């Protein structure tokens, strides 16, 4: 089965590995540098069913893709999937630095049966053939999400509709980016609101007068005032594609940019300037005084503060005698009386001999000495017995 995307085609080369009851299938793809690459992750590729059995659309499947040996995808490649019941997409535009071979490992998860299936995508990134595309234009399509323009049918329809606004020539998709990746906001959950997608198109034919007028300074001034830009031709993208014409960017690479001039290296000696006369000799300066002032002044301040604190803490204590003289005689007599009585009670309590409480002794009769309680009416026995 031949599998193609915008940036290249691939053919399955065979089954390589087995993970549990699933098999890892390898597919070779050929993305092109500077051209958009789209690969669809559909359930037909991962669910191993007989050919005459239709793939149930109710089976939720999610995907996880990463570069072999790394936890994430390469910087130029992105993954998106709107819901587990819809296909996933790997898309992006490789740069000249990404030229070469890259292996992407994709794992599909069946959310009903918890089965997993692996697939390896071998990406052979090469340079594109054919003429260069120096004329590039980027459009913000507000009526679509990125998943809606990644399939080949909407993308081809966009190029066909854009052909009416451009000079005759072949148009090619260069890049597709979600507006959320450009700092856009997630729209409200209202019917008809979309996230938006940036579509970059390139061509070898120059821009038309209509596109140049849209990107003119007059159109930008009208957009800044909240008015629609100048559009001298019929909008062939409407009504299927709603383009924000205030966010159209045109890039002309047909004229090479001048190379930056390399600075000329001199001998390191400045030319004679009558307005700049640097001193030829520096006068000797003694830094001893500055050093002494810097060190001694803080030390003296710290010493004075230490002496002041010591005088307050040690030399200004009132003492017991001064405290007693400042107290009235009646208060002193009252205090001494309470203190003396307290000491006397403590001495009496330490020297008295009191028998142990009955609650701490075994039960016995005080009169007879029996261990058992006396056989008398307990109601007639006083609670506290006289002790002689």
mmCIF file of C-alpha atoms in Angstrom:
data_model
loop_
_atom_site.group_PDB
_atom_site.id
_atom_site.type_symbol
_atom_site.label_atom_id
_atom_site.label_comp_id
_atom_site.label_asym_id
_atom_site.label_seq_id
_atom_site.Cartn_x
_atom_site.Cartn_y
_atom_site.Cartn_z
ATOM 1 C CA UNK A 1 0.000 0.000 0.000
ATOM 2 C CA UNK A 2 1.449 3.378 -1.020
ATOM 3 C CA UNK A 3 1.274 6.086 1.642
ATOM 4 C CA UNK A 4 1.758 9.728 0.637
ATOM 5 C CA UNK A 5 1.778 13.105 2.340
ATOM 6 C CA UNK A 6 2.429 16.653 1.174
ATOM 7 C CA UNK A 7 6.148 16.236 1.657
ATOM 8 C CA UNK A 8 6.794 12.726 0.344
ATOM 9 C CA UNK A 9 5.626 9.128 -0.061
ATOM 10 C CA UNK A 10 6.469 5.895 1.668
ATOM 11 C CA UNK A 11 6.049 2.152 1.304
ATOM 12 C CA UNK A 12 5.900 -0.336 4.234
ATOM 13 C CA UNK A 13 9.067 -2.391 4.220
ATOM 14 C CA UNK A 14 8.086 -5.203 6.547
ATOM 15 C CA UNK A 15 7.413 -6.312 10.089
ATOM 16 C CA UNK A 16 10.390 -5.904 12.414
ATOM 17 C CA UNK A 17 9.575 -6.405 16.083
ATOM 18 C CA UNK A 18 6.829 -7.792 18.285
ATOM 19 C CA UNK A 19 5.571 -6.249 21.510
ATOM 20 C CA UNK A 20 3.196 -8.627 23.283
ATOM 21 C CA UNK A 21 0.552 -9.425 20.704
ATOM 22 C CA UNK A 22 1.341 -6.431 18.496
ATOM 23 C CA UNK A 23 3.821 -6.000 15.681
ATOM 24 C CA UNK A 24 6.000 -2.991 14.906
ATOM 25 C CA UNK A 25 5.653 -1.995 11.260
ATOM 26 C CA UNK A 26 8.249 0.155 9.513
ATOM 27 C CA UNK A 27 7.330 2.761 6.930
ATOM 28 C CA UNK A 28 9.773 4.872 4.926
ATOM 29 C CA UNK A 29 8.823 8.467 4.120
ATOM 30 C CA UNK A 30 10.692 11.187 2.250
ATOM 31 C CA UNK A 31 10.007 14.696 3.550
ATOM 32 C CA UNK A 32 11.454 17.614 1.586
ATOM 33 C CA UNK A 33 13.339 20.551 3.040
ATOM 34 C CA UNK A 34 11.205 23.677 3.047
ATOM 35 C CA UNK A 35 7.985 21.806 2.131
ATOM 36 C CA UNK A 36 5.197 20.906 4.504
ATOM 37 C CA UNK A 37 5.112 17.246 5.528
ATOM 38 C CA UNK A 38 1.889 15.597 6.704
ATOM 39 C CA UNK A 39 1.489 11.983 7.771
ATOM 40 C CA UNK A 40 -1.890 10.660 8.887
ATOM 41 C CA UNK A 41 -2.077 8.193 11.784
ATOM 42 C CA UNK A 42 -5.301 6.363 11.017
ATOM 43 C CA UNK A 43 -6.821 3.383 12.784
ATOM 44 C CA UNK A 44 -6.729 1.252 9.635
ATOM 45 C CA UNK A 45 -2.940 1.184 9.821
ATOM 46 C CA UNK A 46 -2.758 0.079 13.452
ATOM 47 C CA UNK A 47 -5.778 -2.208 13.876
ATOM 48 C CA UNK A 48 -4.885 -5.641 12.452
ATOM 49 C CA UNK A 49 -8.224 -6.770 11.046
ATOM 50 C CA UNK A 50 -9.038 -8.846 7.981
ATOM 51 C CA UNK A 51 -9.475 -6.950 4.757
ATOM 52 C CA UNK A 52 -13.220 -7.670 4.509
ATOM 53 C CA UNK A 53 -13.859 -6.405 8.058
ATOM 54 C CA UNK A 54 -14.577 -2.697 8.425
ATOM 55 C CA UNK A 55 -12.735 -0.794 11.119
ATOM 56 C CA UNK A 56 -15.222 0.255 13.828
ATOM 57 C CA UNK A 57 -15.256 3.999 14.298
ATOM 58 C CA UNK A 58 -16.326 3.653 17.922
ATOM 59 C CA UNK A 59 -12.978 2.270 19.055
ATOM 60 C CA UNK A 60 -11.067 5.096 20.800
ATOM 61 C CA UNK A 61 -7.411 5.131 19.818
ATOM 62 C CA UNK A 62 -4.722 7.593 20.901
ATOM 63 C CA UNK A 63 -1.146 7.875 19.713
ATOM 64 C CA UNK A 64 2.224 8.784 21.190
ATOM 65 C CA UNK A 65 5.122 9.675 18.899
ATOM 66 C CA UNK A 66 8.753 10.443 19.695
ATOM 67 C CA UNK A 67 12.147 10.452 18.053
ATOM 68 C CA UNK A 68 13.975 7.183 18.475
ATOM 69 C CA UNK A 69 16.226 7.455 21.487
ATOM 70 C CA UNK A 70 14.603 10.677 22.702
ATOM 71 C CA UNK A 71 11.413 11.394 24.655
ATOM 72 C CA UNK A 72 10.069 14.069 22.299
ATOM 73 C CA UNK A 73 9.658 14.717 18.603
ATOM 74 C CA UNK A 74 12.251 16.668 16.624
ATOM 75 C CA UNK A 75 11.873 20.429 16.743
ATOM 76 C CA UNK A 76 10.381 20.711 13.257
ATOM 77 C CA UNK A 77 7.734 17.979 13.695
ATOM 78 C CA UNK A 78 4.426 18.352 15.559
ATOM 79 C CA UNK A 79 1.672 15.941 16.561
ATOM 80 C CA UNK A 80 -2.022 16.684 16.947
ATOM 81 C CA UNK A 81 -5.235 14.722 17.438
ATOM 82 C CA UNK A 82 -8.590 16.292 18.160
ATOM 83 C CA UNK A 83 -10.204 13.269 19.887
ATOM 84 C CA UNK A 84 -9.563 9.511 20.301
ATOM 85 C CA UNK A 85 -12.216 8.814 17.646
ATOM 86 C CA UNK A 86 -10.416 10.904 15.005
ATOM 87 C CA UNK A 87 -7.090 10.294 13.250
ATOM 88 C CA UNK A 88 -3.846 11.836 14.431
ATOM 89 C CA UNK A 89 -1.428 13.857 12.328
ATOM 90 C CA UNK A 90 2.323 14.319 12.254
ATOM 91 C CA UNK A 91 3.120 17.520 10.390
ATOM 92 C CA UNK A 92 5.839 20.104 10.034
ATOM 93 C CA UNK A 93 8.421 21.619 7.703
ATOM 94 C CA UNK A 94 11.997 20.346 7.930
ATOM 95 C CA UNK A 95 14.854 22.826 7.747
ATOM 96 C CA UNK A 96 18.256 22.374 6.078
ATOM 97 C CA UNK A 97 19.714 21.508 9.495
ATOM 98 C CA UNK A 98 17.331 18.527 9.720
ATOM 99 C CA UNK A 99 18.538 16.982 6.477
ATOM 100 C CA UNK A 100 19.305 13.277 6.851
ATOM 101 C CA UNK A 101 17.667 10.222 8.416
ATOM 102 C CA UNK A 102 15.336 10.322 11.399
ATOM 103 C CA UNK A 103 13.318 7.494 12.936
ATOM 104 C CA UNK A 104 9.991 8.279 14.605
ATOM 105 C CA UNK A 105 8.413 5.662 16.858
ATOM 106 C CA UNK A 106 4.612 5.785 17.090
ATOM 107 C CA UNK A 107 2.637 3.806 19.669
ATOM 108 C CA UNK A 108 -1.134 3.421 19.302
ATOM 109 C CA UNK A 109 -3.256 2.751 22.399
ATOM 110 C CA UNK A 110 -6.656 1.070 22.186
ATOM 111 C CA UNK A 111 -8.577 2.683 25.065
ATOM 112 C CA UNK A 112 -11.167 -0.134 25.168
ATOM 113 C CA UNK A 113 -8.979 -3.240 25.157
ATOM 114 C CA UNK A 114 -5.741 -1.527 26.331
ATOM 115 C CA UNK A 115 -3.843 -3.090 23.417
ATOM 116 C CA UNK A 116 -0.803 -1.304 22.031
ATOM 117 C CA UNK A 117 0.651 -1.318 18.546
ATOM 118 C CA UNK A 118 3.944 0.185 17.467
ATOM 119 C CA UNK A 119 5.028 1.607 14.138
ATOM 120 C CA UNK A 120 8.339 3.061 13.010
ATOM 121 C CA UNK A 121 8.503 5.901 10.520
ATOM 122 C CA UNK A 122 11.868 6.267 8.793
ATOM 123 C CA UNK A 123 12.131 9.842 7.521
ATOM 124 C CA UNK A 124 14.689 10.448 4.772
ATOM 125 C CA UNK A 125 14.821 14.239 4.579
ATOM 126 C CA UNK A 126 16.151 15.478 1.241
ATOM 127 C CA UNK A 127 16.333 18.693 -0.738
ATOM 128 C CA UNK A 128 13.406 19.394 -3.077
ATOM 129 C CA UNK A 129 13.771 19.255 -6.815
ATOM 130 C CA UNK A 130 12.564 21.906 -9.212
ATOM 131 C CA UNK A 131 12.715 25.698 -9.168
ATOM 132 C CA UNK A 132 13.039 27.742 -6.048
ATOM 133 C CA UNK A 133 10.019 29.433 -4.512
ATOM 134 C CA UNK A 134 11.201 32.949 -3.704
ATOM 135 C CA UNK A 135 7.708 34.444 -3.412
ATOM 136 C CA UNK A 136 6.085 33.344 -0.169
ATOM 137 C CA UNK A 137 2.823 34.454 1.433
ATOM 138 C CA UNK A 138 1.320 33.488 4.778
ATOM 139 C CA UNK A 139 -2.426 33.644 5.473
ATOM 140 C CA UNK A 140 -4.390 33.335 8.723
ATOM 141 C CA UNK A 141 -7.466 31.190 8.087
ATOM 142 C CA UNK A 142 -9.912 31.847 10.928
ATOM 143 C CA UNK A 143 -12.582 29.395 9.813
ATOM 144 C CA UNK A 144 -10.604 26.195 10.315
ATOM 145 C CA UNK A 145 -8.604 24.293 12.888
ATOM 146 C CA UNK A 146 -5.241 22.817 12.039
ATOM 147 C CA UNK A 147 -6.683 19.262 11.855
ATOM 148 C CA UNK A 148 -9.173 20.387 9.213
ATOM 149 C CA UNK A 149 -6.579 21.596 6.689
ATOM 150 C CA UNK A 150 -3.974 18.866 7.158
ATOM 151 C CA UNK A 151 -5.717 16.302 4.942
ATOM 152 C CA UNK A 152 -4.895 16.545 1.268
ATOM 153 C CA UNK A 153 -8.392 17.495 0.100
ATOM 154 C CA UNK A 154 -8.773 20.793 2.058
ATOM 155 C CA UNK A 155 -5.166 21.713 1.341
ATOM 156 C CA UNK A 156 -5.578 21.219 -2.394
ATOM 157 C CA UNK A 157 -8.810 23.188 -2.300
ATOM 158 C CA UNK A 158 -7.042 26.082 -0.591
ATOM 159 C CA UNK A 159 -4.307 26.152 -3.243
ATOM 160 C CA UNK A 160 -6.887 26.026 -6.025
ATOM 161 C CA UNK A 161 -8.868 28.888 -4.523
ATOM 162 C CA UNK A 162 -5.736 30.938 -3.930
ATOM 163 C CA UNK A 163 -4.747 30.567 -7.575
ATOM 164 C CA UNK A 164 -7.357 33.164 -8.482
ATOM 165 C CA UNK A 165 -5.525 35.799 -6.419
ATOM 166 C CA UNK A 166 -1.989 34.985 -7.613
ATOM 167 C CA UNK A 167 -0.156 35.210 -10.865
ATOM 168 C CA UNK A 168 -0.398 32.030 -12.947
ATOM 169 C CA UNK A 169 2.054 29.497 -11.602
ATOM 170 C CA UNK A 170 2.341 26.421 -9.450
ATOM 171 C CA UNK A 171 1.593 27.009 -5.760
ATOM 172 C CA UNK A 172 3.007 24.769 -3.073
ATOM 173 C CA UNK A 173 2.370 24.544 0.637
ATOM 174 C CA UNK A 174 5.412 25.463 2.684
ATOM 175 C CA UNK A 175 4.138 25.363 6.246
ATOM 176 C CA UNK A 176 0.981 24.854 8.325
ATOM 177 C CA UNK A 177 0.907 26.110 11.902
ATOM 178 C CA UNK A 178 -1.876 26.292 14.435
ATOM 179 C CA UNK A 179 -2.725 29.779 15.649
ATOM 180 C CA UNK A 180 -2.330 28.518 19.217
ATOM 181 C CA UNK A 181 1.370 27.926 18.517
ATOM 182 C CA UNK A 182 1.662 31.585 17.488
ATOM 183 C CA UNK A 183 0.239 32.935 20.731
ATOM 184 C CA UNK A 184 -3.448 32.717 19.837
ATOM 185 C CA UNK A 185 -6.127 32.129 22.436
ATOM 186 C CA UNK A 186 -8.369 29.106 22.768
ATOM 187 C CA UNK A 187 -11.795 30.135 21.432
ATOM 188 C CA UNK A 188 -14.955 29.955 23.483
ATOM 189 C CA UNK A 189 -17.003 26.755 23.116
ATOM 190 C CA UNK A 190 -19.434 28.431 20.759
ATOM 191 C CA UNK A 191 -20.527 26.906 17.488
ATOM 192 C CA UNK A 192 -18.563 28.338 14.592
ATOM 193 C CA UNK A 193 -15.557 29.462 16.657
ATOM 194 C CA UNK A 194 -12.281 27.966 15.475
ATOM 195 C CA UNK A 195 -8.711 28.151 16.704
ATOM 196 C CA UNK A 196 -7.365 29.365 13.359
ATOM 197 C CA UNK A 197 -4.436 28.159 11.302
ATOM 198 C CA UNK A 198 -1.537 29.864 9.518
ATOM 199 C CA UNK A 199 -0.939 28.561 5.981
ATOM 200 C CA UNK A 200 2.257 29.510 4.178
ATOM 201 C CA UNK A 201 2.337 29.201 0.388
ATOM 202 C CA UNK A 202 5.238 29.608 -1.999
ATOM 203 C CA UNK A 203 5.483 30.134 -5.736
ATOM 204 C CA UNK A 204 7.991 30.942 -8.424
ATOM 205 C CA UNK A 205 5.598 33.565 -9.881
ATOM 206 C CA UNK A 206 5.577 37.105 -8.482
ATOM 207 C CA UNK A 207 2.805 38.428 -6.281
ATOM 208 C CA UNK A 208 -0.268 39.795 -7.954
ATOM 209 C CA UNK A 209 -1.326 43.422 -7.667
ATOM 210 C CA UNK A 210 -4.180 42.353 -5.412
ATOM 211 C CA UNK A 211 -1.867 40.714 -2.861
ATOM 212 C CA UNK A 212 0.536 43.647 -2.952
ATOM 213 C CA UNK A 213 -2.329 46.020 -2.215
ATOM 214 C CA UNK A 214 -3.425 43.898 0.758
ATOM 215 C CA UNK A 215 0.064 44.102 2.252
ATOM 216 C CA UNK A 216 0.553 47.800 1.476
ATOM 217 C CA UNK A 217 1.044 50.409 4.240
ATOM 218 C CA UNK A 218 -2.371 51.902 3.430
ATOM 219 C CA UNK A 219 -4.038 48.573 4.178
ATOM 220 C CA UNK A 220 -2.110 48.270 7.447
ATOM 221 C CA UNK A 221 -3.259 51.748 8.434
ATOM 222 C CA UNK A 222 -6.882 50.811 7.749
ATOM 223 C CA UNK A 223 -6.477 47.608 9.793
ATOM 224 C CA UNK A 224 -5.071 49.632 12.707
ATOM 225 C CA UNK A 225 -8.274 51.718 12.638
ATOM 226 C CA UNK A 226 -10.482 48.613 12.627
ATOM 227 C CA UNK A 227 -11.408 48.871 8.948
ATOM 228 C CA UNK A 228 -11.020 46.127 6.310
ATOM 229 C CA UNK A 229 -7.900 46.350 4.132
ATOM 230 C CA UNK A 230 -7.855 47.302 0.491
ATOM 231 C CA UNK A 231 -8.777 44.343 -1.736
ATOM 232 C CA UNK A 232 -8.959 45.166 -5.438
ATOM 233 C CA UNK A 233 -9.943 41.677 -6.596
ATOM 234 C CA UNK A 234 -12.613 39.121 -5.823
ATOM 235 C CA UNK A 235 -11.992 36.970 -2.765
ATOM 236 C CA UNK A 236 -11.871 33.537 -4.327
ATOM 237 C CA UNK A 237 -11.166 31.902 -0.955
ATOM 238 C CA UNK A 238 -14.575 32.821 0.419
ATOM 239 C CA UNK A 239 -16.878 31.427 1.630
ATOM 240 C CA UNK A 240 -15.145 28.130 2.407
ATOM 241 C CA UNK A 241 -12.001 29.790 3.786
ATOM 242 C CA UNK A 242 -12.428 32.912 5.900
ATOM 243 C CA UNK A 243 -9.059 34.682 5.740
ATOM 244 C CA UNK A 244 -8.026 37.512 8.024
ATOM 245 C CA UNK A 245 -6.624 39.878 5.408
ATOM 246 C CA UNK A 246 -5.085 42.079 8.074
ATOM 247 C CA UNK A 247 -2.695 39.219 8.924
ATOM 248 C CA UNK A 248 -1.291 38.563 5.450
ATOM 249 C CA UNK A 249 2.501 38.514 5.226
ATOM 250 C CA UNK A 250 4.410 38.656 1.930
ATOM 251 C CA UNK A 251 8.075 37.688 1.691
ATOM 252 C CA UNK A 252 10.069 38.305 -1.480
ATOM 253 C CA UNK A 253 13.328 36.329 -1.590
ATOM 254 C CA UNK A 254 13.970 36.931 -5.277
ATOM 255 C CA UNK A 255 16.342 39.781 -4.472
ATOM 256 C CA UNK A 256 19.248 38.499 -2.372
ATOM 257 C CA UNK A 257 19.900 40.415 0.771
ATOM 258 C CA UNK A 258 23.227 42.271 0.833
ATOM 259 C CA UNK A 259 25.842 40.486 2.819
ATOM 260 C CA UNK A 260 27.011 42.115 5.985
ATOM 261 C CA UNK A 261 30.308 43.882 5.522
ATOM 262 C CA UNK A 262 33.135 42.395 7.482
ATOM 263 C CA UNK A 263 34.820 44.903 9.782
ATOM 264 C CA UNK A 264 38.320 45.954 8.803
ATOM 265 C CA UNK A 265 40.849 45.075 11.425
ATOM 266 C CA UNK A 266 43.289 47.894 12.212
ATOM 267 C CA UNK A 267 46.586 48.085 14.065
ATOM 268 C CA UNK A 268 44.899 48.808 17.399
ATOM 269 C CA UNK A 269 46.125 52.406 17.640
ATOM 270 C CA UNK A 270 43.558 55.180 17.701
ATOM 271 C CA UNK A 271 43.855 58.023 15.296
ATOM 272 C CA UNK A 272 44.757 61.475 16.551
ATOM 273 C CA UNK A 273 41.635 63.254 17.762
ATOM 274 C CA UNK A 274 41.905 66.868 18.955
ATOM 275 C CA UNK A 275 38.784 66.472 21.108
ATOM 276 C CA UNK A 276 40.097 63.453 22.996
ATOM 277 C CA UNK A 277 43.283 63.989 24.962
ATOM 278 C CA UNK A 278 43.884 61.128 27.360
ATOM 279 C CA UNK A 279 46.420 61.720 30.149
ATOM 280 C CA UNK A 280 49.864 60.406 29.376
ATOM 281 C CA UNK A 281 51.044 60.090 33.001
ATOM 282 C CA UNK A 282 49.225 59.088 36.149
ATOM 283 C CA UNK A 283 50.142 60.822 39.431
ATOM 284 C CA UNK A 284 51.094 58.645 42.375
ATOM 285 C CA UNK A 285 48.428 58.351 45.017
ATOM 286 C CA UNK A 286 48.714 57.131 48.607
ATOM 287 C CA UNK A 287 45.800 54.912 49.652
ATOM 288 C CA UNK A 288 46.915 54.446 53.286
ATOM 289 C CA UNK A 289 44.661 57.214 54.587
ATOM 290 C CA UNK A 290 41.660 55.839 52.719
ATOM 291 C CA UNK A 291 42.330 52.353 54.048
ATOM 292 C CA UNK A 292 42.616 53.562 57.660
ATOM 293 C CA UNK A 293 39.412 55.574 57.402
ATOM 294 C CA UNK A 294 37.589 52.621 55.847
ATOM 295 C CA UNK A 295 38.699 50.210 58.599
ATOM 296 C CA UNK A 296 39.020 52.321 61.737
ATOM 297 C CA UNK A 297 35.797 54.343 61.567
ATOM 298 C CA UNK A 298 33.500 51.257 61.639
ATOM 299 C CA UNK A 299 35.634 49.704 64.402
ATOM 300 C CA UNK A 300 35.390 52.841 66.555
ATOM 301 C CA UNK A 301 31.634 53.042 66.073
ATOM 302 C CA UNK A 302 31.259 49.365 67.036
ATOM 303 C CA UNK A 303 33.450 49.889 70.138
ATOM 304 C CA UNK A 304 31.382 52.879 71.298
ATOM 305 C CA UNK A 305 28.167 50.939 70.866
ATOM 306 C CA UNK A 306 29.620 48.012 72.852
ATOM 307 C CA UNK A 307 30.675 50.281 75.742
ATOM 308 C CA UNK A 308 27.292 51.981 75.798
ATOM 309 C CA UNK A 309 25.484 48.648 75.910
ATOM 310 C CA UNK A 310 27.791 47.366 78.694
ATOM 311 C CA UNK A 311 27.142 50.508 80.783
ATOM 312 C CA UNK A 312 23.391 50.124 80.389
ATOM 313 C CA UNK A 313 23.387 46.405 81.223
ATOM 314 C CA UNK A 314 25.957 46.335 84.051
ATOM 315 C CA UNK A 315 26.355 49.800 85.598
ATOM 316 C CA UNK A 316 22.745 50.903 85.839
ATOM 317 C CA UNK A 317 21.256 47.984 87.738
ATOM 318 C CA UNK A 318 19.008 49.037 90.656
ATOM 319 C CA UNK A 319 19.915 46.297 93.132
ATOM 320 C CA UNK A 320 17.873 44.800 95.961
ATOM 321 C CA UNK A 321 18.684 47.525 98.510
ATOM 322 C CA UNK A 322 17.476 50.316 96.256
ATOM 323 C CA UNK A 323 14.391 48.312 95.432
ATOM 324 C CA UNK A 324 13.598 47.792 99.138
ATOM 325 C CA UNK A 325 14.075 51.477 99.943
ATOM 326 C CA UNK A 326 11.665 52.442 97.203
ATOM 327 C CA UNK A 327 8.980 50.097 98.583
ATOM 328 C CA UNK A 328 6.609 51.246 101.329
ATOM 329 C CA UNK A 329 6.913 49.765 104.871
ATOM 330 C CA UNK A 330 3.371 48.415 104.900
ATOM 331 C CA UNK A 331 3.969 46.490 101.662
ATOM 332 C CA UNK A 332 7.281 45.132 102.960
ATOM 333 C CA UNK A 333 5.702 43.957 106.261
ATOM 334 C CA UNK A 334 2.835 42.305 104.354
ATOM 335 C CA UNK A 335 5.280 40.557 102.041
ATOM 336 C CA UNK A 336 7.519 39.397 104.864
ATOM 337 C CA UNK A 337 4.514 38.106 106.846
ATOM 338 C CA UNK A 338 3.238 36.057 103.915
ATOM 339 C CA UNK A 339 6.700 34.703 103.234
ATOM 340 C CA UNK A 340 7.299 33.762 106.869
ATOM 341 C CA UNK A 341 3.951 32.026 107.222
ATOM 342 C CA UNK A 342 4.581 30.092 104.022
ATOM 343 C CA UNK A 343 7.947 28.867 105.288
ATOM 344 C CA UNK A 344 6.433 27.855 108.654
ATOM 345 C CA UNK A 345 3.687 25.841 106.996
ATOM 346 C CA UNK A 346 6.216 24.081 104.798
ATOM 347 C CA UNK A 347 8.310 23.096 107.853
ATOM 348 C CA UNK A 348 5.256 21.826 109.729
ATOM 349 C CA UNK A 349 4.163 19.783 106.760
ATOM 350 C CA UNK A 350 7.562 18.144 106.395
ATOM 351 C CA UNK A 351 7.889 17.181 110.093
ATOM 352 C CA UNK A 352 4.342 15.952 110.940
ATOM 353 C CA UNK A 353 3.536 12.214 111.317
ATOM 354 C CA UNK A 354 0.186 11.389 109.840
ATOM 355 C CA UNK A 355 -1.024 7.797 109.295
ATOM 356 C CA UNK A 356 -1.613 6.657 105.776
ATOM 357 C CA UNK A 357 -5.090 7.146 104.355
ATOM 358 C CA UNK A 358 -7.414 4.180 104.726
ATOM 359 C CA UNK A 359 -7.901 4.125 100.963
ATOM 360 C CA UNK A 360 -4.288 3.046 100.560
ATOM 361 C CA UNK A 361 -4.457 0.180 103.094
ATOM 362 C CA UNK A 362 -6.152 -3.224 102.782
ATOM 363 C CA UNK A 363 -9.719 -3.353 104.083
ATOM 364 C CA UNK A 364 -9.846 -4.168 107.821
ATOM 365 C CA UNK A 365 -11.792 -3.313 110.966
ATOM 366 C CA UNK A 366 -10.028 -0.741 113.092
ATOM 367 C CA UNK A 367 -11.706 -1.973 116.273
ATOM 368 C CA UNK A 368 -11.216 -5.737 115.859
ATOM 369 C CA UNK A 369 -8.230 -5.803 113.500
ATOM 370 C CA UNK A 370 -9.993 -8.151 111.113
ATOM 371 C CA UNK A 371 -9.143 -8.015 107.485
ATOM 372 C CA UNK A 372 -12.755 -8.266 106.420
ATOM 373 C CA UNK A 373 -15.100 -5.376 106.924
ATOM 374 C CA UNK A 374 -17.036 -5.442 110.258
ATOM 375 C CA UNK A 375 -20.415 -7.190 110.284
ATOM 376 C CA UNK A 376 -22.370 -4.221 111.399
ATOM 377 C CA UNK A 377 -24.725 -1.869 109.753
ATOM 378 C CA UNK A 378 -22.552 0.474 107.760
ATOM 379 C CA UNK A 379 -25.163 3.166 108.016
ATOM 380 C CA UNK A 380 -24.626 3.374 111.831
ATOM 381 C CA UNK A 381 -20.807 3.664 111.587
ATOM 382 C CA UNK A 382 -19.508 7.226 111.375
ATOM 383 C CA UNK A 383 -17.450 8.115 108.331
ATOM 384 C CA UNK A 384 -14.538 9.416 110.431
ATOM 385 C CA UNK A 385 -13.649 7.384 113.528
ATOM 386 C CA UNK A 386 -12.242 9.016 116.641
ATOM 387 C CA UNK A 387 -8.533 8.382 117.023
ATOM 388 C CA UNK A 388 -7.114 8.487 120.592
#
